[in-house]
Amino acid sequence: MTRVAESTAWRKRTRDEIAARLAEDIFEGAYVNLGIGMPTLVANHVPTGREIVLQSENGLLGMGPPPAPGEEDLALVNAGKQPVTLLPGGAYFDSADSFAMMRAGHLDIAVLGAFQVSESGDLANWHTGRPGDIPAVGGAMDLAVGAKHTWVMMEHFTHDGACKLVSRCDYPLTGLRCVNRVYTDLAVLDVTVGGFVLRDAVGGLDAESLSQLSGVAIAPPHR
Amino acid sequence: MSGPEAEFTDTRLLGSRAGTQSWIVTVINKVLPSVAAALSDVHDGATVMIGGFGGAGLPVALVDGLIGQGARDLTIVANNAGNGELGIAALLKAGRVRKVICSFPRQTDSYIFDALYRAGQIELELVPQGNLAERIRAAGAGIGGFFTRVGFGTDLARGKEVREINGEMYVFETPIYADFALIKAERGDRWGNLTYRKSARNFGPAMAMAGAVTVAEVRELVPLGGIDPEAVITPGIFVQRVVRVAQEAVVR
């Protein structure tokens, strides 16, 4: 376990800043599924004028923002079962069709939270594995392996200071070799056949220092 | 005709034309007068699918009816395992359920399921949500199973047959059949044609296909032709029973 020093030369990105950084990379016209939790913040940061289509696993394409107070509809909810709206051009469909579009790569990008991501792209995000914890998987395994691009958005370290980028996941796996890119509060990394490759990091960190902090090999950006 | 099929023929409409005794007109009428009538033959040990994603699309009146009906030792197939004290949670609390097949039992207030699970008093088969939908669809489509990449290499695929297809590893998943499928729809007619409302559609269409007996609670009953044929989501062939449930009883 790598401990994070209390005083550092760099400043972590806030959750909104991670979301904004990720949103920059979502291309015009992309069909995107934002997982529950931190990934939902991405919707607030899509650059003005860039049109993307949000998919929700429970049967929505063209999902819009939450409704105004008093306008909630129990039949129109997102994957977290919170009230949402549907944008003009949106569509409703059933669960089998929803997961067909996910599984067969019709969906361009899935953004997921994670407990751990390994250097081979293995993802652990559905179960702590602790006895007594109720296991629940929902659409996590389907999303992880289905989309053309699986991006993870997470804190770099746990509250206990353990790095969530690992050489091998010790939490139960969600999918094998499925993560393409990781957005953390310290850096953006590609997951390649050769392991983690840095794309960019917050000021004051480079591949070498980040690798030391993280306890896993991180190659410098390809130029 | 005997058994539940007999109920599909509305005897009010069985009769003779004025002036003749020989021409008997029968019509298909899947509409039943009450939830109790629609669920009267659910047997102990039955596998029962229940539509819905959380509360959206949950057939609350049918689940309440199932509690009142009294069948026990049930296997429930649903996306969630209930929350709070209502719906599926109430069915679990009443001790009627032996096993739950679902994707996401854990909710902020799924304490009834959580307690039964921790006490070892309920069996859980956890299924990735897309596999759940497709296994249900497979049962309703006469497919004997399918290979999927979802879950390969994880605890949820342990012990299952695997195969390499186009250079990737796939897991074999089998159909999930049900004796009864209980679903909620927005609009229905006496042939069982259904439309749904917004994201409340979710598992309804696949479960309708998979249930040996599919019971739909609908908010509104319309005459034949009252649903635009281009807009029918579940064709009536998949639906055996329709019950109208006033909106007030559904949202509470």
Coordinates of C-alpha atoms in Angstrom, one line a residue:
Chain A
M1 CA 0.0 0.0 0.0
T2 CA 1.3 3.4 -0.9
R3 CA 0.7 6.2 1.5
V4 CA 0.0 9.7 0.1
A5 CA 2.2 12.3 1.7
E6 CA 0.3 15.0 3.4
S7 CA 2.1 18.0 1.9
T8 CA 2.5 17.8 -1.8
A9 CA 3.5 20.1 -4.7
W10 CA 0.3 19.2 -6.6
R11 CA -3.3 19.8 -6.2
K12 CA -5.9 17.1 -6.7
R13 CA -8.7 17.7 -9.2
T14 CA -12.1 18.0 -7.6
R15 CA -14.8 15.6 -8.7
D16 CA -16.3 18.3 -11.0
E17 CA -12.9 18.9 -12.5
I18 CA -12.4 15.2 -13.2
A19 CA -15.9 15.2 -14.8
A20 CA -15.0 18.3 -16.9
R21 CA -11.7 16.7 -18.0
L22 CA -13.5 13.5 -19.1
A23 CA -16.2 15.5 -20.8
E24 CA -13.6 17.2 -23.0
D25 CA -12.8 13.8 -24.5
I26 CA -16.4 12.8 -25.4
F27 CA -16.7 13.4 -29.1
E28 CA -19.5 15.0 -31.0
G29 CA -22.3 12.6 -31.7
A30 CA -21.2 10.0 -29.2
Y31 CA -23.7 7.6 -27.5
V32 CA -22.7 7.5 -23.9
N33 CA -23.8 5.7 -20.8
L34 CA -22.8 7.3 -17.5
G35 CA -22.7 4.9 -14.6
I36 CA -24.3 5.7 -11.2
G37 CA -22.3 7.7 -8.7
M38 CA -19.4 10.0 -9.8
P39 CA -19.9 9.5 -13.6
T40 CA -23.3 11.2 -13.5
L41 CA -21.4 14.5 -12.9
V42 CA -20.1 14.3 -16.5
A43 CA -23.5 15.3 -17.9
N44 CA -23.0 18.7 -16.3
H45 CA -19.7 19.4 -18.1
V46 CA -20.3 18.5 -21.7
P47 CA -18.9 21.4 -23.7
T48 CA -21.5 23.8 -25.0
G49 CA -22.5 23.1 -28.5
R50 CA -21.3 19.5 -28.5
E51 CA -24.3 17.2 -29.1
I52 CA -24.1 13.8 -27.4
V53 CA -26.8 11.2 -26.6
L54 CA -27.0 9.8 -23.1
Q55 CA -28.2 6.2 -22.7
S56 CA -29.7 4.9 -19.5
E57 CA -29.7 1.1 -19.0
N58 CA -33.4 1.0 -17.9
G59 CA -34.5 2.0 -21.4
L60 CA -33.8 5.6 -22.4
L61 CA -31.8 7.2 -25.2
G62 CA -31.7 11.0 -25.1
M63 CA -31.9 11.3 -21.4
G64 CA -32.1 14.9 -20.1
P65 CA -31.5 16.6 -16.8
P66 CA -33.6 16.2 -13.7
P67 CA -37.0 17.7 -13.9
A68 CA -38.1 20.9 -12.1
P69 CA -39.4 20.3 -8.6
G70 CA -43.0 19.1 -8.9
E71 CA -42.5 17.7 -12.4
E72 CA -41.1 14.3 -11.3
D73 CA -42.6 11.3 -13.0
L74 CA -42.2 7.9 -11.3
A75 CA -42.2 6.2 -14.7
L76 CA -39.2 8.3 -16.0
V77 CA -36.1 7.5 -14.0
N78 CA -32.4 6.9 -14.5
A79 CA -30.3 3.9 -13.6
G80 CA -30.0 5.2 -10.0
K81 CA -33.9 5.4 -9.9
Q82 CA -33.8 9.2 -9.7
P83 CA -36.3 11.3 -11.8
V84 CA -35.0 12.5 -15.1
T85 CA -36.4 14.0 -18.3
L86 CA -36.3 12.9 -22.0
L87 CA -34.9 15.3 -24.6
P88 CA -36.7 15.9 -27.9
G89 CA -35.5 13.0 -30.2
G90 CA -35.3 10.7 -27.2
A91 CA -36.7 7.1 -27.2
Y92 CA -37.9 4.5 -24.8
F93 CA -37.2 0.8 -25.2
D94 CA -37.2 -2.4 -23.2
S95 CA -34.4 -3.9 -21.1
A96 CA -33.5 -6.6 -23.6
D97 CA -33.0 -3.9 -26.3
S98 CA -31.2 -1.7 -23.9
F99 CA -28.6 -4.3 -23.1
A100 CA -28.4 -5.4 -26.8
M101 CA -27.2 -1.9 -27.7
M102 CA -24.7 -2.0 -24.9
R103 CA -23.4 -5.5 -25.4
A104 CA -22.9 -5.3 -29.1
G105 CA -20.8 -2.1 -29.2
H106 CA -23.5 0.2 -30.5
L107 CA -22.8 2.3 -27.4
D108 CA -19.6 4.4 -27.9
I109 CA -18.6 5.1 -24.4
A110 CA -19.4 3.7 -21.0
V111 CA -18.2 5.8 -18.0
L112 CA -17.9 3.7 -14.8
G113 CA -16.8 4.1 -11.3
A114 CA -14.3 1.6 -9.8
F115 CA -12.8 0.1 -6.7
Q116 CA -9.7 -0.9 -8.7
V117 CA -8.4 -1.0 -12.2
S118 CA -5.5 -3.3 -13.1
E119 CA -2.6 -2.5 -15.5
S120 CA -4.1 -5.1 -17.9
G121 CA -7.5 -3.3 -17.8
D122 CA -9.3 -5.6 -15.4
L123 CA -12.1 -3.8 -13.6
A124 CA -13.4 -4.3 -10.1
N125 CA -16.4 -2.2 -9.3
W126 CA -19.4 -4.3 -8.2
H127 CA -18.7 -6.0 -4.9
T128 CA -16.3 -5.6 -2.0
G129 CA -16.3 -9.3 -1.4
R130 CA -16.6 -8.7 2.3
P131 CA -18.7 -11.3 4.1
G132 CA -22.1 -9.7 5.1
D133 CA -22.0 -7.2 2.2
I134 CA -25.0 -7.7 0.0
P135 CA -23.7 -8.4 -3.6
A136 CA -25.5 -6.4 -6.4
V137 CA -24.2 -6.2 -9.9
G138 CA -27.0 -4.4 -12.0
G139 CA -25.6 -3.5 -15.4
A140 CA -22.0 -3.1 -14.4
M141 CA -20.7 -6.3 -16.1
D142 CA -22.7 -5.6 -19.2
L143 CA -21.4 -2.1 -19.5
A144 CA -17.8 -3.0 -18.8
V145 CA -17.4 -5.3 -21.7
G146 CA -20.0 -4.0 -24.1
A147 CA -19.2 -0.4 -25.1
K148 CA -16.6 0.5 -27.7
H149 CA -14.7 2.5 -25.1
T150 CA -14.9 1.8 -21.3
W151 CA -13.6 4.7 -19.3
V152 CA -13.3 4.7 -15.6
M153 CA -13.7 7.8 -13.4
M154 CA -12.5 7.4 -9.9
E155 CA -10.3 8.9 -7.1
H156 CA -6.7 7.8 -7.4
F157 CA -6.5 6.6 -3.8
T158 CA -9.0 5.1 -1.4
H159 CA -9.8 6.9 1.8
D160 CA -7.2 4.7 3.5
G161 CA -4.5 5.9 1.0
A162 CA -4.4 2.7 -1.1
C163 CA -3.9 3.3 -4.8
K164 CA -6.8 2.1 -6.9
L165 CA -4.5 1.5 -9.9
V166 CA -3.1 -1.9 -9.2
S167 CA -1.0 -4.6 -10.9
R168 CA -3.7 -7.1 -10.2
C169 CA -7.2 -6.5 -8.7
D170 CA -7.9 -8.1 -5.4
Y171 CA -11.6 -7.2 -5.3
P172 CA -14.0 -9.5 -7.2
L173 CA -13.8 -8.7 -11.0
T174 CA -16.4 -7.0 -13.1
G175 CA -14.7 -7.7 -16.4
L176 CA -11.4 -8.7 -17.8
R177 CA -9.2 -6.5 -19.9
C178 CA -12.1 -4.1 -20.5
V179 CA -10.9 -0.7 -19.4
N180 CA -9.4 1.6 -22.0
R181 CA -8.8 4.8 -20.0
V182 CA -8.8 6.0 -16.4
Y183 CA -9.6 9.5 -15.2
T184 CA -8.6 10.2 -11.7
D185 CA -8.1 13.3 -9.5
L186 CA -4.4 13.2 -10.4
A187 CA -4.1 12.0 -14.0
V188 CA -5.6 10.6 -17.1
L189 CA -4.1 7.3 -18.2
D190 CA -4.6 5.0 -21.1
V191 CA -4.6 1.2 -20.4
T192 CA -2.6 -0.5 -23.2
V193 CA -1.3 -4.0 -23.8
G194 CA 1.9 -2.6 -22.2
G195 CA 0.2 -1.3 -19.1
F196 CA -0.7 2.2 -17.9
V197 CA 0.4 5.1 -20.1
L198 CA 0.1 8.6 -18.9
R199 CA -1.9 11.1 -21.0
D200 CA -1.8 14.1 -18.7
A201 CA -1.4 14.8 -15.0
V202 CA -2.1 17.7 -12.7
G203 CA 0.7 20.2 -12.4
G204 CA 3.8 19.0 -10.6
L205 CA 3.4 15.3 -11.5
D206 CA 5.0 13.3 -14.2
A207 CA 4.9 9.6 -15.1
E208 CA 7.8 8.8 -12.9
S209 CA 6.5 10.6 -9.8
L210 CA 3.0 9.3 -10.4
S211 CA 4.3 5.8 -10.8
Q212 CA 6.2 6.1 -7.5
L213 CA 3.1 7.4 -5.7
S214 CA 0.9 4.8 -7.2
G215 CA 3.1 1.7 -6.8
V216 CA 2.5 0.6 -10.3
A217 CA 4.4 1.1 -13.5
I218 CA 3.2 4.1 -15.5
A219 CA 4.8 4.9 -18.8
P220 CA 5.3 8.5 -20.0
P221 CA 3.0 9.9 -22.6
H222 CA 3.6 8.7 -26.2
R223 CA 4.7 11.6 -28.3
Chain B
M1 CA -62.4 -25.7 -22.3
S2 CA -61.3 -26.0 -18.7
G3 CA -58.9 -24.5 -16.2
P4 CA -57.9 -20.9 -16.5
E5 CA -58.5 -20.9 -20.3
A6 CA -62.2 -21.1 -19.6
E7 CA -62.1 -17.7 -18.1
F8 CA -60.8 -16.1 -21.2
T9 CA -64.1 -16.5 -22.9
D10 CA -66.4 -13.8 -21.6
T11 CA -69.7 -15.6 -21.0
R12 CA -71.6 -12.3 -21.0
L13 CA -70.8 -12.2 -24.7
L14 CA -71.6 -15.8 -25.3
G15 CA -75.1 -16.1 -26.6
S16 CA -77.4 -16.1 -29.5
R17 CA -78.3 -13.6 -32.1
A18 CA -81.7 -12.2 -31.9
G19 CA -84.2 -14.6 -33.5
T20 CA -81.8 -17.5 -33.9
Q21 CA -80.7 -20.1 -31.5
S22 CA -77.9 -21.6 -33.6
W23 CA -75.3 -18.9 -34.1
I24 CA -73.1 -18.6 -31.1
V25 CA -70.6 -15.8 -31.1
T26 CA -67.6 -16.2 -28.9
V27 CA -64.9 -13.6 -28.5
I28 CA -61.5 -13.6 -27.0
N29 CA -61.6 -11.7 -23.8
K30 CA -58.5 -11.8 -21.6
V31 CA -59.9 -9.1 -19.3
L32 CA -60.6 -10.4 -15.8
P33 CA -62.7 -8.6 -13.3
S34 CA -60.2 -8.5 -10.4
V35 CA -56.6 -9.1 -9.4
A36 CA -57.8 -12.0 -7.3
A37 CA -59.4 -13.7 -10.3
A38 CA -56.2 -13.2 -12.3
L39 CA -54.0 -14.8 -9.7
S40 CA -56.3 -17.5 -8.4
D41 CA -54.2 -20.4 -9.7
V42 CA -50.7 -19.4 -8.7
H43 CA -49.4 -22.6 -7.0
D44 CA -46.9 -23.1 -4.2
G45 CA -43.4 -23.5 -5.6
A46 CA -44.2 -21.4 -8.7
T47 CA -41.6 -19.3 -10.5
V48 CA -43.1 -15.8 -10.8
M49 CA -41.5 -12.9 -12.8
I50 CA -42.3 -9.4 -11.6
G51 CA -41.6 -6.5 -13.9
G52 CA -40.2 -3.1 -12.9
F53 CA -37.0 -1.3 -12.4
G54 CA -37.3 -0.2 -8.8
G55 CA -40.8 1.3 -8.6
A56 CA -41.0 2.2 -12.3
G57 CA -43.1 -0.5 -14.0
L58 CA -43.6 -2.5 -10.8
P59 CA -47.1 -4.1 -10.9
V60 CA -48.0 -3.1 -7.3
A61 CA -51.6 -4.3 -7.4
L62 CA -50.6 -7.7 -8.7
V63 CA -47.8 -8.1 -6.1
D64 CA -50.3 -7.1 -3.4
G65 CA -52.7 -9.6 -4.9
L66 CA -50.0 -12.3 -4.8
I67 CA -49.5 -11.7 -1.1
G68 CA -53.2 -12.0 -0.5
Q69 CA -53.5 -15.1 -2.7
G70 CA -51.2 -17.0 -0.3
A71 CA -48.9 -19.1 -2.6
R72 CA -45.6 -19.8 -0.9
D73 CA -42.2 -21.3 -1.7
L74 CA -42.0 -19.0 -4.7
T75 CA -39.1 -18.2 -6.9
I76 CA -39.2 -14.5 -7.8
V77 CA -37.5 -13.2 -11.0
A78 CA -37.1 -9.4 -10.9
N79 CA -34.5 -6.8 -11.4
N80 CA -34.6 -5.8 -7.7
A81 CA -35.5 -7.5 -4.5
G82 CA -37.8 -4.9 -3.1
N83 CA -37.3 -1.8 -0.9
G84 CA -39.1 -0.3 2.1
E85 CA -42.1 -2.3 3.2
L86 CA -44.2 -2.4 0.0
G87 CA -44.3 -4.5 -3.2
I88 CA -41.7 -7.3 -3.4
A89 CA -40.3 -6.4 0.0
A90 CA -43.8 -7.1 1.5
L91 CA -43.9 -10.4 -0.3
L92 CA -40.5 -11.3 1.1
K93 CA -41.5 -10.2 4.6
A94 CA -44.6 -12.4 4.4
G95 CA -42.2 -15.4 4.1
R96 CA -43.5 -16.5 0.7
V97 CA -40.3 -16.5 -1.3
R98 CA -37.7 -19.2 -1.3
K99 CA -35.4 -17.8 -4.0
V100 CA -34.8 -14.5 -5.8
I101 CA -33.2 -14.3 -9.2
C102 CA -32.2 -10.6 -9.8
S103 CA -29.5 -8.2 -10.7
F104 CA -29.6 -5.6 -8.0
P105 CA -31.0 -6.6 -4.6
R106 CA -29.1 -4.0 -2.7
Q107 CA -30.9 -0.7 -2.3
T108 CA -30.6 2.0 0.4
D109 CA -33.8 0.6 2.0
S110 CA -33.7 -3.1 1.0
Y111 CA -33.5 -4.1 4.6
I112 CA -36.1 -6.8 4.4
F113 CA -34.1 -8.7 1.7
D114 CA -30.8 -7.9 3.4
A115 CA -31.9 -9.4 6.7
L116 CA -33.3 -12.6 5.1
Y117 CA -30.1 -13.0 3.0
R118 CA -27.8 -12.5 5.9
A119 CA -29.8 -15.0 8.0
G120 CA -29.6 -17.5 5.2
Q121 CA -33.3 -17.6 4.8
I122 CA -33.5 -16.8 1.2
E123 CA -31.5 -18.0 -1.8
L124 CA -30.1 -15.5 -4.2
E125 CA -29.1 -16.0 -7.8
L126 CA -27.3 -12.8 -8.9
V127 CA -27.4 -12.2 -12.6
P128 CA -25.9 -9.3 -14.6
Q129 CA -28.8 -7.1 -15.7
G130 CA -28.4 -7.6 -19.4
N131 CA -28.0 -11.4 -18.9
L132 CA -31.2 -11.3 -16.9
A133 CA -33.1 -9.6 -19.6
E134 CA -31.7 -11.8 -22.4
R135 CA -32.2 -15.0 -20.4
I136 CA -35.8 -14.0 -19.9
R137 CA -36.1 -13.0 -23.6
A138 CA -34.5 -16.4 -24.6
A139 CA -37.2 -18.3 -22.7
G140 CA -39.9 -16.2 -24.4
A141 CA -38.3 -16.6 -27.8
G142 CA -37.7 -20.4 -27.8
I143 CA -33.9 -20.0 -27.6
G144 CA -32.2 -22.7 -25.6
G145 CA -29.5 -20.4 -24.4
F146 CA -26.8 -18.1 -25.7
F147 CA -23.2 -17.2 -25.4
T148 CA -22.2 -13.8 -24.1
R149 CA -19.0 -12.1 -23.2
V150 CA -20.6 -10.5 -20.1
G151 CA -19.4 -12.0 -16.9
F152 CA -16.5 -14.0 -18.4
G153 CA -13.8 -14.5 -15.8
T154 CA -15.9 -13.3 -12.9
D155 CA -17.5 -15.0 -9.9
L156 CA -20.9 -14.8 -11.6
A157 CA -19.8 -17.1 -14.5
R158 CA -18.0 -19.6 -12.3
G159 CA -18.7 -23.2 -13.4
K160 CA -20.5 -22.2 -16.6
E161 CA -19.6 -23.5 -20.1
V162 CA -17.3 -21.1 -22.0
R163 CA -16.4 -21.0 -25.7
E164 CA -14.0 -18.9 -27.8
I165 CA -15.9 -17.1 -30.6
N166 CA -14.1 -14.8 -33.0
G167 CA -11.1 -14.7 -30.7
E168 CA -13.0 -13.7 -27.6
M169 CA -14.2 -15.7 -24.6
Y170 CA -18.0 -16.2 -24.2
V171 CA -20.1 -17.7 -21.4
F172 CA -23.1 -19.9 -22.0
E173 CA -26.3 -18.6 -20.3
T174 CA -29.6 -20.5 -20.2
P175 CA -33.2 -19.3 -20.4
I176 CA -35.2 -18.3 -17.4
Y177 CA -38.7 -19.7 -17.7
A178 CA -41.6 -18.7 -15.5
D179 CA -45.0 -20.1 -14.6
F180 CA -46.4 -16.6 -14.2
A181 CA -45.2 -13.2 -15.3
L182 CA -46.7 -10.2 -13.6
I183 CA -46.2 -6.9 -15.4
K184 CA -47.6 -3.4 -15.5
A185 CA -48.6 -1.7 -18.7
E186 CA -50.2 1.7 -19.4
R187 CA -52.9 0.6 -21.9
G188 CA -54.4 -2.7 -22.9
D189 CA -57.3 -4.2 -24.8
R190 CA -59.2 -7.5 -24.5
W191 CA -56.8 -9.2 -26.8
G192 CA -53.9 -8.4 -24.5
N193 CA -52.2 -5.9 -26.7
L194 CA -50.1 -3.5 -24.5
T195 CA -48.4 -0.2 -24.5
Y196 CA -46.2 1.0 -21.7
R197 CA -45.3 4.3 -20.1
K198 CA -41.8 5.9 -20.5
S199 CA -39.1 3.9 -18.7
A200 CA -41.7 1.8 -16.9
R201 CA -41.5 -0.5 -19.9
N202 CA -38.2 -2.0 -18.9
F203 CA -38.6 -5.8 -18.2
G204 CA -42.3 -5.9 -19.2
P205 CA -42.0 -7.0 -22.9
A206 CA -39.5 -9.7 -22.3
M207 CA -41.3 -11.1 -19.2
A208 CA -44.6 -11.1 -21.1
M209 CA -43.0 -13.4 -23.7
A210 CA -41.4 -15.7 -21.1
G211 CA -44.4 -16.2 -18.8
A212 CA -46.5 -19.4 -19.3
V213 CA -49.3 -17.2 -18.0
T214 CA -48.7 -13.5 -18.3
V215 CA -50.9 -11.2 -16.3
A216 CA -50.8 -7.5 -17.1
E217 CA -52.2 -4.8 -14.9
V218 CA -53.2 -1.8 -17.0
R219 CA -54.1 1.7 -16.1
E220 CA -56.5 2.0 -19.0
L221 CA -58.6 -0.5 -21.0
V222 CA -59.4 0.4 -24.5
P223 CA -61.6 -1.2 -27.2
L224 CA -59.9 -3.3 -29.9
G225 CA -58.3 -0.8 -32.3
G226 CA -57.9 1.7 -29.5
I227 CA -54.2 1.1 -29.7
D228 CA -52.5 2.1 -32.9
P229 CA -51.2 -1.2 -34.4
E230 CA -48.0 0.6 -35.3
A231 CA -47.6 1.5 -31.6
V232 CA -48.3 -1.9 -30.0
I233 CA -45.3 -2.8 -27.9
T234 CA -46.4 -6.2 -26.6
P235 CA -48.7 -8.1 -29.1
G236 CA -51.6 -9.8 -27.3
I237 CA -50.3 -13.3 -28.2
F238 CA -47.9 -13.0 -25.3
V239 CA -50.5 -11.9 -22.7
Q240 CA -53.0 -14.3 -21.2
R241 CA -54.8 -12.0 -18.6
V242 CA -55.4 -8.3 -18.3
V243 CA -56.7 -6.5 -15.2
R244 CA -57.5 -2.9 -15.0
V245 CA -56.1 -1.2 -11.9
A246 CA -57.0 2.4 -11.2
Q247 CA -54.1 4.7 -11.1
E248 CA -54.8 5.7 -7.4
A249 CA -54.2 2.1 -6.4
V250 CA -50.9 1.9 -8.2
V251 CA -49.2 5.1 -7.0
R252 CA -49.2 5.4 -3.2

